[in-house]
Short mmCIF file of C-alpha atoms in Angstrom, two decimals:
data_model
loop_
_atom_site.label_atom_id
_atom_site.label_comp_id
_atom_site.label_asym_id
_atom_site.label_seq_id
_atom_site.Cartn_x
_atom_site.Cartn_y
_atom_site.Cartn_z
CA MET A 1 -19.85 -3.82 -12.62
CA THR A 2 -22.16 -4.11 -9.64
CA TYR A 3 -21.41 -3.01 -6.11
CA GLU A 4 -22.17 -4.82 -2.92
CA PRO A 5 -25.12 -3.46 -0.96
CA LEU A 6 -24.94 -2.56 2.69
CA GLU A 7 -26.37 -5.28 4.85
CA SER A 8 -29.90 -4.85 6.15
CA ALA A 9 -32.62 -7.04 7.56
CA GLU A 10 -33.99 -7.53 4.04
CA THR A 11 -30.70 -8.09 2.18
CA ALA A 12 -28.51 -9.91 4.66
CA GLU A 13 -27.27 -13.25 3.34
CA PRO A 14 -27.29 -16.52 5.27
CA ALA A 15 -24.41 -16.91 7.67
CA GLU A 16 -21.28 -18.47 6.14
CA PRO A 17 -19.79 -21.59 7.67
CA ALA A 18 -17.28 -20.95 10.41
CA VAL A 19 -13.60 -21.29 9.57
CA PRO A 20 -11.80 -23.24 12.27
CA GLY A 21 -9.27 -21.14 14.14
CA ALA A 22 -10.11 -17.86 12.38
CA ALA A 23 -13.00 -15.45 12.16
CA ARG A 24 -14.22 -15.21 8.55
CA PRO A 25 -15.36 -11.75 7.46
CA ARG A 26 -18.43 -11.67 5.24
CA TRP A 27 -16.86 -9.38 2.66
CA ASN A 28 -13.53 -8.84 0.97
CA LYS A 29 -11.41 -6.55 3.16
CA VAL A 30 -9.60 -4.59 0.43
CA PRO A 31 -10.86 -2.30 -2.34
CA GLU A 32 -11.36 -3.00 -6.01
CA VAL A 33 -8.25 -2.21 -8.06
CA THR A 34 -9.38 0.82 -10.03
CA ALA A 35 -7.77 4.09 -11.08
CA TYR A 36 -8.79 5.43 -7.67
CA PHE A 37 -6.80 2.65 -5.99
CA TRP A 38 -3.57 3.52 -7.81
CA ILE A 39 -3.99 7.28 -7.41
CA ILE A 40 -4.51 7.03 -3.65
CA LYS A 41 -1.72 4.46 -3.36
CA VAL A 42 0.80 6.82 -5.01
CA LEU A 43 -0.44 9.73 -2.88
CA CYS A 44 -0.02 7.62 0.26
CA THR A 45 3.52 6.68 -0.72
CA THR A 46 4.32 10.36 -1.25
CA VAL A 47 2.92 11.19 2.18
CA GLY A 48 4.90 8.29 3.63
CA GLU A 49 8.10 9.90 2.41
CA THR A 50 7.34 13.52 3.29
CA ALA A 51 5.59 12.77 6.61
CA ALA A 52 8.49 10.59 7.76
CA ASP A 53 10.90 13.44 6.97
CA LEU A 54 8.60 16.00 8.59
CA LEU A 55 8.20 14.05 11.83
CA ASN A 56 11.88 13.32 12.02
CA GLU A 57 12.72 17.02 11.57
CA LYS A 58 9.95 18.67 13.61
CA ALA A 59 8.88 16.23 16.35
CA ASP A 60 12.28 16.29 18.08
CA LEU A 61 11.91 12.58 18.87
CA GLY A 62 14.73 11.33 16.72
CA LEU A 63 14.36 8.67 14.08
CA THR A 64 13.90 5.90 16.66
CA GLY A 65 11.29 7.82 18.67
CA VAL A 66 9.28 8.68 15.56
CA SER A 67 9.46 5.03 14.46
CA VAL A 68 8.08 3.83 17.80
CA LEU A 69 5.29 6.43 17.75
CA MET A 70 4.17 5.67 14.21
CA SER A 71 4.42 1.91 14.72
CA GLY A 72 2.13 2.24 17.74
CA LEU A 73 -0.41 4.24 15.74
CA LEU A 74 -0.25 1.69 12.93
CA ALA A 75 -0.85 -1.16 15.36
CA VAL A 76 -3.98 0.55 16.70
CA VAL A 77 -5.38 1.19 13.21
CA LEU A 78 -4.64 -2.38 12.10
CA VAL A 79 -6.55 -3.70 15.11
CA VAL A 80 -9.53 -1.63 13.96
CA GLN A 81 -9.04 -2.82 10.37
CA PHE A 82 -8.96 -6.48 11.41
CA ARG A 83 -12.08 -6.05 13.55
CA THR A 84 -14.15 -4.63 10.69
CA ARG A 85 -16.22 -7.18 8.81
CA ALA A 86 -15.90 -5.51 5.43
CA TYR A 87 -13.77 -3.05 3.53
CA ARG A 88 -14.15 0.47 4.92
CA ALA A 89 -12.39 3.11 2.85
CA GLY A 90 -11.42 5.38 5.75
CA VAL A 91 -9.91 2.67 7.93
CA TYR A 92 -8.20 0.86 5.07
CA TRP A 93 -6.49 3.90 3.57
CA LEU A 94 -5.48 5.25 6.97
CA ALA A 95 -3.72 1.92 7.52
CA VAL A 96 -2.01 2.21 4.12
CA ALA A 97 -0.84 5.77 4.84
CA LEU A 98 0.57 4.76 8.23
CA ILE A 99 2.22 1.62 6.89
CA SER A 100 3.82 3.77 4.20
CA VAL A 101 5.37 5.96 6.92
CA VAL A 102 6.47 2.95 8.98
CA GLY A 103 7.95 1.16 5.97
CA THR A 104 9.96 4.29 5.15
CA LEU A 105 11.16 4.58 8.75
CA ILE A 106 12.23 0.93 8.88
CA SER A 107 14.43 1.41 5.84
CA ASP A 108 15.76 4.76 7.11
CA ASN A 109 16.61 3.25 10.51
CA LEU A 110 18.63 0.48 8.90
CA THR A 111 20.50 2.95 6.71
CA ASP A 112 20.96 5.94 9.03
CA ASN A 113 21.09 4.39 12.51
CA LEU A 114 22.60 0.98 11.84
CA GLY A 115 24.68 1.79 8.79
CA VAL A 116 23.27 -1.07 6.71
CA PRO A 117 24.16 -0.54 3.03
CA LEU A 118 21.21 0.04 0.73
CA GLU A 119 22.25 -2.95 -1.37
CA THR A 120 21.92 -5.16 1.71
CA SER A 121 18.61 -3.76 2.93
CA THR A 122 17.13 -3.95 -0.57
CA ALA A 123 18.14 -7.61 -0.86
CA VAL A 124 16.87 -8.44 2.63
CA PHE A 125 13.47 -6.83 2.04
CA ALA A 126 13.17 -8.54 -1.35
CA VAL A 127 13.87 -11.95 0.18
CA ALA A 128 11.46 -11.26 3.06
CA LEU A 129 8.71 -10.31 0.59
CA VAL A 130 9.30 -13.46 -1.47
CA VAL A 131 9.12 -15.58 1.70
CA VAL A 132 5.80 -13.96 2.64
CA PHE A 133 4.42 -14.65 -0.83
CA VAL A 134 5.61 -18.28 -0.81
CA VAL A 135 4.14 -19.04 2.61
CA TRP A 136 0.95 -17.14 1.78
CA HIS A 137 0.46 -19.07 -1.46
CA ARG A 138 1.20 -22.43 0.15
CA ARG A 139 -1.25 -21.75 2.96
CA GLU A 140 -4.05 -20.15 0.95
CA GLY A 141 -3.49 -21.22 -2.67
CA THR A 142 -3.74 -17.67 -4.04
CA LEU A 143 -2.14 -14.23 -3.71
CA SER A 144 -5.15 -12.47 -5.20
CA ILE A 145 -6.32 -9.42 -3.27
CA HIS A 146 -9.85 -10.27 -4.40
CA SER A 147 -9.97 -13.02 -1.79
CA ILE A 148 -8.81 -11.27 1.39
CA ASP A 149 -11.75 -12.69 3.31
CA THR A 150 -10.19 -14.49 6.27
CA THR A 151 -8.08 -13.28 9.16
CA GLY A 152 -5.13 -15.35 7.94
CA ARG A 153 -5.24 -13.94 4.41
CA GLU A 154 -5.55 -10.43 5.75
CA ALA A 155 -2.51 -10.92 7.97
CA PHE A 156 -0.46 -12.11 4.99
CA TYR A 157 -1.74 -9.18 2.94
CA TRP A 158 -0.69 -6.49 5.42
CA LEU A 159 2.66 -8.14 6.05
CA ALA A 160 3.29 -8.16 2.29
CA VAL A 161 2.23 -4.51 2.03
CA LEU A 162 4.68 -3.55 4.80
CA PHE A 163 7.58 -5.26 3.02
CA THR A 164 6.62 -3.69 -0.33
CA PHE A 165 6.92 -0.25 1.24
CA ALA A 166 10.23 -1.04 2.93
CA LEU A 167 11.58 -2.63 -0.26
CA GLY A 168 10.37 0.25 -2.41
CA THR A 169 12.03 2.76 -0.09
CA ALA A 170 15.39 0.97 -0.05
CA ALA A 171 15.36 0.20 -3.78
CA GLY A 172 14.29 3.74 -4.66
CA ASP A 173 17.04 5.27 -2.53
CA LEU A 174 19.54 2.86 -4.04
CA VAL A 175 18.60 3.79 -7.60
CA SER A 176 18.51 7.53 -6.97
CA GLU A 177 21.83 7.55 -5.11
CA ARG A 178 23.76 5.15 -7.33
CA MET A 179 22.47 6.50 -10.63
CA ASN A 180 22.38 10.12 -9.41
CA LEU A 181 19.34 10.86 -11.54
CA GLY A 182 17.71 13.44 -9.33
CA TYR A 183 14.13 13.38 -8.10
CA TRP A 184 12.34 14.24 -11.34
CA LEU A 185 14.18 11.78 -13.56
CA SER A 186 13.84 9.09 -10.88
CA ALA A 187 10.06 9.60 -10.92
CA VAL A 188 10.05 9.32 -14.72
CA LEU A 189 12.14 6.12 -14.55
CA PHE A 190 9.78 4.43 -12.10
CA ALA A 191 6.72 5.61 -14.04
CA LEU A 192 8.18 4.03 -17.18
CA ALA A 193 8.81 0.81 -15.25
CA ILE A 194 5.16 0.74 -14.15
CA GLY A 195 4.13 1.41 -17.73
CA ALA A 196 6.23 -1.55 -18.84
CA VAL A 197 4.40 -3.74 -16.32
CA ALA A 198 1.06 -2.55 -17.73
CA VAL A 199 2.20 -3.40 -21.27
CA ALA A 200 3.37 -6.82 -20.12
CA ARG A 201 0.02 -7.39 -18.42
CA PHE A 202 -2.33 -6.32 -21.20
CA ALA A 203 -0.26 -7.01 -24.32
CA LEU A 204 1.99 -9.90 -23.34
CA GLY A 205 -0.24 -11.83 -20.97
CA LEU A 206 1.57 -11.26 -17.67
CA ASP A 207 -0.37 -12.87 -14.82
CA ALA A 208 -2.65 -10.31 -13.18
CA VAL A 209 -1.58 -11.13 -9.63
CA ARG A 210 2.14 -10.93 -10.42
CA GLY A 211 1.62 -7.73 -12.36
CA PHE A 212 -0.30 -6.19 -9.47
CA TRP A 213 2.38 -6.88 -6.88
CA ILE A 214 5.24 -5.73 -9.14
CA ALA A 215 3.41 -2.46 -9.77
CA TYR A 216 2.61 -2.17 -6.07
CA VAL A 217 6.31 -2.27 -5.22
CA LEU A 218 7.23 0.22 -7.96
CA THR A 219 4.64 2.79 -6.89
CA ARG A 220 6.54 3.25 -3.62
CA PRO A 221 9.73 4.76 -5.13
CA LEU A 222 7.57 6.62 -7.66
CA GLY A 223 5.62 8.34 -4.89
CA ALA A 224 8.77 8.99 -2.87
CA SER A 225 10.50 10.61 -5.85
CA ILE A 226 7.47 12.85 -6.44
CA GLY A 227 7.37 13.78 -2.75
CA ASP A 228 11.08 14.61 -2.65
CA TYR A 229 10.85 16.61 -5.87
CA LEU A 230 8.06 18.76 -4.43
CA SER A 231 9.39 19.13 -0.90
CA GLN A 232 13.17 19.38 -1.15
CA PRO A 233 14.96 22.73 -1.55
CA THR A 234 15.63 24.00 -5.05
CA GLY A 235 19.35 23.77 -4.39
CA ASP A 236 18.94 20.02 -3.91
CA GLY A 237 16.93 19.54 -7.09
CA GLY A 238 13.44 19.99 -5.64
CA LEU A 239 10.75 22.66 -5.96
CA GLY A 240 11.14 23.85 -2.37
CA PHE A 241 7.53 23.48 -1.18
CA GLY A 242 8.72 21.87 2.05
CA THR A 243 7.52 18.76 3.84
CA VAL A 244 4.67 20.55 5.64
CA VAL A 245 3.01 21.98 2.53
CA THR A 246 3.56 18.81 0.50
CA SER A 247 2.22 16.52 3.24
CA VAL A 248 -0.86 18.68 3.89
CA LEU A 249 -1.62 19.02 0.18
CA PHE A 250 -1.45 15.31 -0.49
CA LEU A 251 -3.33 14.41 2.69
CA ALA A 252 -6.14 16.76 1.64
CA VAL A 253 -6.42 15.09 -1.76
CA ILE A 254 -6.36 11.63 -0.15
CA LEU A 255 -9.08 12.67 2.30
CA GLY A 256 -11.27 14.02 -0.49
CA LEU A 257 -10.94 10.84 -2.56
CA VAL A 258 -11.52 8.55 0.43
CA VAL A 259 -14.66 10.46 1.44
CA TYR A 260 -15.89 10.23 -2.16
CA LEU A 261 -15.29 6.48 -2.26
CA GLY A 262 -16.86 5.99 1.15
CA VAL A 263 -20.04 7.67 -0.08
CA THR A 264 -20.22 6.23 -3.60
CA ARG A 265 -18.73 2.79 -2.82
CA ARG A 266 -17.23 2.77 -6.32
CA ASP A 267 -14.29 0.69 -5.12
CA VAL A 268 -16.23 -2.07 -3.39
CA VAL A 269 -15.34 -5.45 -4.87
CA ASP A 270 -18.07 -7.24 -6.75
CA ARG A 271 -18.35 -10.62 -5.04
CA GLY A 272 -19.07 -12.62 -8.20
CA ARG A 273 -16.11 -11.12 -10.04
CA ALA A 274 -13.88 -11.67 -7.02
CA ALA A 275 -14.84 -15.34 -6.91
CA ARG A 276 -13.98 -15.78 -10.59
CA GLN A 277 -10.60 -14.05 -10.23
CA ALA A 278 -9.68 -16.00 -7.11
CA ALA A 279 -10.55 -19.32 -8.75
#
């Protein structure tokens, strides 16, 4: 595939027509879906789980205080993300990491502070995600992430991402608690579910957009199970690395991959391919 060049005086394209009521970025605002995308996504979900636990335990702010702090940081990063005119690996993945933490905290607040049963929160987040998808599709005609090129589509995208993280957290906790599988077997279960989605996509003709979003939801409990397995004490079924070591380790790997992608631009969406997939 080809990658989009950086704009310069020689390569800049003619200005696109203005979109009434919304600024239209020149480029797609999300990365190409490659192996790098899924690896970093799972790593971010793991960090979302361990960092939320770490902050709740060490920051002495309580679950509500940590939620307010992280939501504020997320809001700042999303403002920066919306103001960029093209996909920037560092800004985008920082937003994903923070939204992973916030999505986890939303679910934890409902369960721990408000006493909402996991069955209820899972159902509520599932319905909310479906509503976002329905409204998004009716407004824009597509749910493809290859066409996140207006402010409105980007808003729908990040709202959907937030609900996928919250849903994945609640559903993952529900499965692990009700089935009592333990962290390792839970990770295997969710990995098999993602594998089934891949088979359905490539062997049975599952729609690419539907397959993407199903896998996106499932990677959240997969990453959380991996994070818990690494960080929780051995007496609780984990390896006992702790939330600090696990969070730092995964953040270091994420940083290395994001720097690599920022330099090589291997995950920049090819505009011609994006137009064909969005059609």
